[in-house]
Amino acid sequence: MLVDSHVHLDMNQFKDDLDDVIARARAAGVGEMLQVCYDARSVDNTIALTRRYADVYGALGIHPHDAKDWDEVLEKKIKEGLLLKRIVAVGETGLDYYRDLSPRERQREVFRRQIGIALYFKKPIVVHSREAFADTIAILREEGASEVGGIFHAFPGGVEEARQAIDLGFLIGIGGPLTYKNSRLPALAKILPSSAFVLETDCPYLPPELHRGTRNEPARVAIVRDRLAAIRGAEPVDVERAAESNYARLIHKKRNIPGAVAYTIKGNIYINVTRACTNNCTFCLRNRRDNFLYGYNLNLAVDPTASEMVEAATALAREGRYGEIVFCGYGEPTCRTADLLEAARALKSLGLPLRLDTNGHGNMINRRDIVPELAEVFDGVSVSLNAHDRASYARLCRPDAGEKAFDAVLDFLRRAAASRMACTVTVLDYPGVDVEACRALVSSIPRARFRVRTYYME
Ligand code: SF4
Ligand SMILES: [Zn+2]
């Protein structure tokens, strides 16, 4: 389901044909819209819209442009509205030093006030920030806004700013500017964690490139989804699933999302074999409290059995057409070689190529050469290397076995590359990884292919 997390359906631009606009949104797959209030009149309008349309929810607050109008009457009205079930957030509030339509001191004061209200009502905050990022983030931090989190709508910053917003529990709102020439949003959107974004139109404003100069509307959030998918090398359905899940966890406080034994991303089926690993890479994500990947909860309470893996992957394979089945996990699958092989043998009958993602420690872990057994069932193996010598491997990957782990990986690699499996060696474009030195090393291994993987920021 598509969600448009930022709409202004009460604006004049929609007064003649709102029913048609909503119908087009639904036809485009939009299942929910967050109607965001901006001034005193918009408070009543927003509440009315949430009553009129089952798929419209509301946020109540005052835009920084109108901070000058904030008074006790307005505050009381907003607080009363926030008692309603379908009013799910506070906003839009924040700072706008670009247009400066209210005195800056007043903007800051009213912003702090609204954060306080959000904390009281335990509802997330929809933030508007323009030419004011440093003050915005400082105030959010000072007021303890991470308690409720929120959405930085029409995200105004680059990678460093995004990191600060995410650290504070905020999602990055991505809309029409993703399609604009000279926008720096695509570079950020490419590497954002899939758990950190929501989609929005900000309609009637910010239409996508091909529609510039026209009134924007919620149906066009599909254009943003498709562009974001193309930028990230993902499928539209992946981006849609991720954005919906991120939104639902924040706005509707969706909890207890079951762990995924198998899941589909980018046209492949992945099997979440284990969380155990013999490395502890500096860039590893597995020890985070939450591990959502494109909407899937990858934190399993216990490792799945071989038959659970087979069942989960088979169910997915029945639903659609996929390129391959990949055994991976936020951990090392060869820690469970017997189950891994049992599941892979059973899944062979689906007729899809089977691949193993590994850190290359398999022979060391199992104290024997497991490559012949792997090669009997797997068509391909991807080995993550990320280092060109023992010292950098020890520093980046922090293996349990110490520096000798690097030699074990190289030995595994040579054997895997010499087997019938297609063998790919991957390195991350992560600070401290010497990609060119790794490339040179891999080029000395016959039949091994080399691939650089994008590191998604966390
Ligand atoms: S090898 Fe993979 S799973 Fe293991 S610590 Fe490194 S990144 Fe994490
Ligand atoms: Zn807005």
CSV table of C-alpha atoms in Angstrom, one decimal, residues 69-341:
chain,number,residue,atom,x,y,z
A,69,ASP,CA,-0.8,33.7,15.2
A,70,TRP,CA,-0.2,31.2,18.0
A,71,ASP,CA,-2.2,32.0,21.1
A,72,GLU,CA,-4.0,30.2,24.0
A,73,VAL,CA,-7.2,29.8,22.0
A,74,LEU,CA,-5.4,28.1,19.2
A,75,GLU,CA,-3.3,25.9,21.5
A,76,LYS,CA,-6.5,24.7,23.3
A,77,LYS,CA,-8.1,23.9,20.0
A,78,ILE,CA,-5.1,21.9,18.8
A,79,LYS,CA,-5.0,20.0,22.2
A,80,GLU,CA,-8.6,19.1,21.9
A,81,GLY,CA,-8.1,17.9,18.4
A,82,LEU,CA,-5.2,15.7,19.5
A,83,LEU,CA,-7.5,13.7,21.7
A,84,LEU,CA,-9.2,12.4,18.6
A,85,LYS,CA,-8.1,8.9,17.4
A,86,ARG,CA,-7.6,9.8,13.8
A,87,ILE,CA,-5.3,12.8,14.7
A,88,VAL,CA,-2.1,10.9,14.8
A,89,ALA,CA,0.7,13.5,14.8
A,90,VAL,CA,1.6,17.1,15.7
A,91,GLY,CA,2.6,19.4,12.8
A,92,GLU,CA,3.6,20.8,10.7
A,93,THR,CA,5.8,22.8,12.9
A,94,GLY,CA,9.4,23.8,12.7
A,95,LEU,CA,11.5,26.7,11.5
A,96,ASP,CA,11.6,28.6,8.2
A,97,TYR,CA,14.4,31.1,7.9
A,98,TYR,CA,14.0,31.2,4.1
A,99,ARG,CA,10.8,33.2,4.0
A,100,ASP,CA,10.9,34.5,7.6
A,101,LEU,CA,7.1,35.1,7.6
A,102,SER,CA,7.1,35.1,11.4
A,103,PRO,CA,9.9,36.5,13.6
A,104,ARG,CA,12.5,33.9,14.2
A,105,GLU,CA,12.4,34.1,18.0
A,106,ARG,CA,8.6,33.6,17.8
A,107,GLN,CA,9.1,30.6,15.4
A,108,ARG,CA,11.5,29.0,17.9
A,109,GLU,CA,9.2,29.6,20.8
A,110,VAL,CA,6.1,28.1,19.1
A,111,PHE,CA,8.1,25.2,17.8
A,112,ARG,CA,9.2,24.4,21.4
A,113,ARG,CA,5.7,24.7,22.6
A,114,GLN,CA,4.4,22.2,19.9
A,115,ILE,CA,7.2,19.7,20.7
A,116,GLY,CA,6.0,19.9,24.3
A,117,ILE,CA,2.4,19.2,23.2
A,118,ALA,CA,3.6,16.2,21.1
A,119,LEU,CA,5.4,14.8,24.1
A,120,TYR,CA,2.4,15.2,26.3
A,121,PHE,CA,0.1,13.5,23.8
A,122,LYS,CA,2.8,10.9,22.8
A,123,LYS,CA,2.4,11.7,19.1
A,124,PRO,CA,5.1,12.1,16.6
A,125,ILE,CA,6.1,15.4,15.1
A,126,VAL,CA,5.9,16.5,11.4
A,127,VAL,CA,8.8,18.9,11.0
A,128,HIS,CA,9.2,21.7,8.4
A,129,SER,CA,12.7,23.1,8.3
A,130,ARG,CA,14.0,25.5,5.7
A,131,GLU,CA,17.4,27.2,5.9
A,132,ALA,CA,17.3,26.4,9.6
A,133,PHE,CA,18.6,22.9,10.0
A,134,ALA,CA,21.0,23.6,12.8
A,135,ASP,CA,18.5,25.4,15.0
A,136,THR,CA,15.8,22.8,14.2
A,137,ILE,CA,17.8,19.8,15.2
A,138,ALA,CA,19.2,21.6,18.3
A,139,ILE,CA,15.7,22.4,19.5
A,140,LEU,CA,14.4,18.9,18.8
A,141,ARG,CA,17.3,17.6,20.8
A,142,GLU,CA,16.9,20.0,23.7
A,143,GLU,CA,13.2,19.4,24.0
A,144,GLY,CA,13.7,15.6,24.0
A,145,ALA,CA,11.8,15.0,20.8
A,146,SER,CA,13.4,11.6,20.3
A,147,GLU,CA,10.8,10.3,22.8
A,148,VAL,CA,8.1,10.5,20.1
A,149,GLY,CA,10.2,10.9,16.9
A,150,GLY,CA,8.6,12.2,13.7
A,151,ILE,CA,9.1,13.0,10.1
A,152,PHE,CA,11.4,15.6,8.6
A,153,HIS,CA,9.2,16.5,5.7
A,154,ALA,CA,10.8,17.7,2.4
A,155,PHE,CA,14.1,16.8,3.9
A,156,PRO,CA,16.3,19.8,3.6
A,157,GLY,CA,19.8,18.4,4.2
A,158,GLY,CA,22.5,16.1,3.0
A,159,VAL,CA,24.0,12.9,4.5
A,160,GLU,CA,25.4,14.5,7.7
A,161,GLU,CA,22.0,16.1,8.5
A,162,ALA,CA,20.2,12.9,7.7
A,163,ARG,CA,22.4,11.0,10.1
A,164,GLN,CA,21.5,13.5,12.9
A,165,ALA,CA,17.8,13.3,12.1
A,166,ILE,CA,17.8,9.5,12.1
A,167,ASP,CA,19.8,9.4,15.3
A,168,LEU,CA,17.0,11.4,16.9
A,169,GLY,CA,14.4,8.9,15.8
A,170,PHE,CA,13.1,10.9,12.8
A,171,LEU,CA,12.2,9.6,9.3
A,172,ILE,CA,13.3,11.4,6.1
A,173,GLY,CA,10.4,12.6,4.0
A,174,ILE,CA,11.1,12.1,0.3
A,175,GLY,CA,8.9,13.8,-2.3
A,176,GLY,CA,8.9,15.5,-5.7
A,177,PRO,CA,12.4,17.1,-5.3
A,178,LEU,CA,13.8,13.6,-5.8
A,179,THR,CA,13.0,14.1,-9.5
A,180,TYR,CA,14.5,17.6,-9.9
A,181,LYS,CA,17.7,18.3,-11.7
A,182,ASN,CA,20.5,19.6,-9.5
A,183,SER,CA,18.7,18.2,-6.4
A,184,ARG,CA,21.1,16.7,-3.9
A,185,LEU,CA,18.3,14.4,-2.6
A,186,PRO,CA,19.0,11.5,-5.0
A,187,ALA,CA,22.5,11.1,-3.6
A,188,LEU,CA,21.1,10.9,-0.1
A,189,ALA,CA,18.1,8.8,-1.0
A,190,LYS,CA,20.4,6.2,-2.6
A,191,ILE,CA,22.2,5.4,0.6
A,192,LEU,CA,19.6,6.0,3.3
A,193,PRO,CA,18.7,2.9,5.3
A,194,SER,CA,15.5,1.4,4.0
A,195,SER,CA,14.1,1.8,7.5
A,196,ALA,CA,14.6,5.6,7.4
A,197,PHE,CA,12.3,7.1,4.8
A,198,VAL,CA,8.7,7.8,4.0
A,199,LEU,CA,7.1,9.0,0.8
A,200,GLU,CA,5.2,12.3,0.4
A,201,THR,CA,3.9,14.7,-2.1
A,202,ASP,CA,3.4,17.9,-0.1
A,203,CYS,CA,0.5,18.4,-2.5
A,204,PRO,CA,-0.6,20.9,-3.9
A,205,TYR,CA,3.1,21.8,-3.8
A,206,LEU,CA,6.3,20.2,-5.1
A,207,PRO,CA,5.1,18.3,-8.2
A,208,PRO,CA,7.5,15.8,-9.7
A,209,GLU,CA,9.7,17.1,-12.6
A,210,LEU,CA,7.4,16.3,-15.5
A,211,HIS,CA,4.5,18.0,-13.8
A,212,ARG,CA,6.2,21.1,-12.6
A,213,GLY,CA,4.0,24.2,-12.7
A,214,THR,CA,0.9,22.2,-12.1
A,215,ARG,CA,-1.0,21.3,-9.0
A,216,ASN,CA,0.4,18.3,-7.3
A,217,GLU,CA,-1.8,15.5,-5.9
A,218,PRO,CA,-1.5,12.3,-3.8
A,219,ALA,CA,-1.6,9.9,-6.8
A,220,ARG,CA,1.8,11.2,-7.8
A,221,VAL,CA,3.4,9.7,-4.8
A,222,ALA,CA,3.7,6.7,-7.1
A,223,ILE,CA,6.1,8.7,-9.2
A,224,VAL,CA,8.3,9.3,-6.2
A,225,ARG,CA,8.2,5.6,-5.3
A,226,ASP,CA,9.3,4.6,-8.8
A,227,ARG,CA,12.1,7.0,-8.9
A,228,LEU,CA,13.4,6.1,-5.5
A,229,ALA,CA,13.3,2.4,-6.5
A,230,ALA,CA,15.3,3.1,-9.6
A,231,ILE,CA,17.9,5.2,-7.7
A,232,ARG,CA,18.3,2.4,-5.1
A,233,GLY,CA,18.3,-0.5,-7.6
A,234,ALA,CA,15.2,-1.9,-5.9
A,235,GLU,CA,11.8,-2.8,-7.1
A,236,PRO,CA,8.9,-0.2,-6.6
A,237,VAL,CA,7.2,-2.8,-4.4
A,238,ASP,CA,10.2,-2.9,-2.1
A,239,VAL,CA,10.2,0.9,-1.7
A,240,GLU,CA,6.5,0.9,-1.1
A,241,ARG,CA,6.7,-1.9,1.5
A,242,ALA,CA,9.6,-0.1,3.3
A,243,ALA,CA,7.9,3.3,3.3
A,244,GLU,CA,4.6,1.9,4.5
A,245,SER,CA,6.2,-0.1,7.3
A,246,ASN,CA,8.3,2.9,8.5
A,247,TYR,CA,5.2,5.1,8.5
A,248,ALA,CA,3.1,2.5,10.3
A,249,ARG,CA,5.7,1.9,13.0
A,250,LEU,CA,6.0,5.6,13.7
A,251,ILE,CA,2.6,7.0,13.1
A,252,HIS,CA,0.4,4.1,14.1
A,253,LYS,CA,2.9,2.7,16.6
A,254,LYS,CA,2.7,-0.7,14.9
A,255,ARG,CA,4.6,-3.3,17.0
A,256,ASN,CA,5.1,-7.0,17.1
A,257,ILE,CA,6.0,-7.3,13.5
A,258,PRO,CA,6.9,-11.0,13.1
A,259,GLY,CA,10.4,-11.9,12.2
A,260,ALA,CA,11.0,-12.9,8.5
A,261,VAL,CA,12.5,-16.3,7.9
A,262,ALA,CA,12.4,-15.7,4.2
A,263,TYR,CA,11.7,-12.4,2.4
A,264,THR,CA,11.9,-10.9,-1.1
A,265,ILE,CA,13.9,-7.8,-2.2
A,266,LYS,CA,15.1,-6.7,-5.6
A,267,GLY,CA,13.5,-9.7,-7.3
A,268,ASN,CA,15.2,-12.4,-5.2
A,269,ILE,CA,14.2,-14.6,-2.3
A,270,TYR,CA,16.5,-14.3,0.8
A,271,ILE,CA,16.6,-16.8,3.6
A,272,ASN,CA,17.5,-15.4,7.1
A,273,VAL,CA,19.6,-18.4,8.3
A,274,THR,CA,21.2,-17.0,11.5
A,275,ARG,CA,22.3,-14.1,13.5
A,276,ALA,CA,25.4,-15.8,14.8
A,277,CYS,CA,28.7,-14.8,13.2
A,278,THR,CA,32.4,-15.3,13.6
A,279,ASN,CA,33.1,-11.7,12.7
A,280,ASN,CA,32.1,-8.5,14.4
A,281,CYS,CA,32.5,-6.1,11.5
A,282,THR,CA,32.6,-2.4,12.3
A,283,PHE,CA,29.8,-1.8,9.8
A,284,CYS,CA,27.6,-4.8,10.8
A,285,LEU,CA,24.0,-4.0,11.6
A,286,ARG,CA,23.0,-7.2,13.3
A,287,ASN,CA,23.3,-6.0,16.9
A,288,ARG,CA,20.9,-3.1,16.6
A,289,ARG,CA,17.8,-3.3,18.6
A,290,ASP,CA,15.6,-3.0,15.5
A,291,ASN,CA,16.6,-4.5,12.1
A,292,PHE,CA,14.1,-3.6,9.5
A,293,LEU,CA,15.1,-4.1,6.0
A,294,TYR,CA,12.6,-2.9,3.3
A,295,GLY,CA,9.8,-3.5,5.8
A,296,TYR,CA,10.9,-6.9,7.0
A,297,ASN,CA,11.8,-7.5,10.6
A,298,LEU,CA,15.1,-9.5,10.4
A,299,ASN,CA,15.5,-9.9,14.1
A,300,LEU,CA,14.5,-13.5,14.7
A,301,ALA,CA,14.2,-14.6,18.3
A,302,VAL,CA,15.6,-18.0,17.4
A,303,ASP,CA,17.3,-19.3,14.2
A,304,PRO,CA,14.8,-21.1,11.9
A,305,THR,CA,15.0,-24.9,11.4
A,306,ALA,CA,15.8,-26.3,8.0
A,307,SER,CA,12.2,-27.1,7.4
A,308,GLU,CA,11.0,-23.6,8.4
A,309,MET,CA,13.5,-22.2,5.9
A,310,VAL,CA,12.1,-24.5,3.2
A,311,GLU,CA,8.5,-23.7,4.0
A,312,ALA,CA,9.0,-20.0,4.1
A,313,ALA,CA,11.0,-19.8,0.8
A,314,THR,CA,8.6,-22.2,-0.9
A,315,ALA,CA,5.6,-20.1,0.0
A,316,LEU,CA,7.2,-17.0,-1.5
A,317,ALA,CA,8.3,-18.8,-4.6
A,318,ARG,CA,4.7,-19.8,-5.2
A,319,GLU,CA,3.6,-16.1,-5.1
A,320,GLY,CA,5.8,-14.6,-7.8
A,321,ARG,CA,8.7,-14.9,-10.2
A,322,TYR,CA,12.1,-14.5,-8.6
A,323,GLY,CA,15.7,-14.6,-9.9
A,324,GLU,CA,17.4,-16.6,-7.3
A,325,ILE,CA,17.3,-17.9,-3.7
A,326,VAL,CA,20.0,-16.5,-1.5
A,327,PHE,CA,21.0,-17.9,1.9
A,328,CYS,CA,22.2,-15.1,4.1
A,329,GLY,CA,21.2,-13.6,7.3
A,330,TYR,CA,22.5,-10.9,9.6
A,331,GLY,CA,25.0,-13.6,10.5
A,332,GLU,CA,27.1,-16.3,9.0
A,333,PRO,CA,25.1,-19.2,7.4
A,334,THR,CA,28.0,-21.7,7.6
A,335,CYS,CA,27.7,-21.6,11.4
A,336,ARG,CA,24.8,-23.9,10.6
A,337,THR,CA,26.2,-25.9,7.7
A,338,ALA,CA,24.1,-29.0,8.3
A,339,ASP,CA,20.8,-27.1,8.3
A,340,LEU,CA,22.0,-24.9,5.5
A,341,LEU,CA,22.7,-27.9,3.2
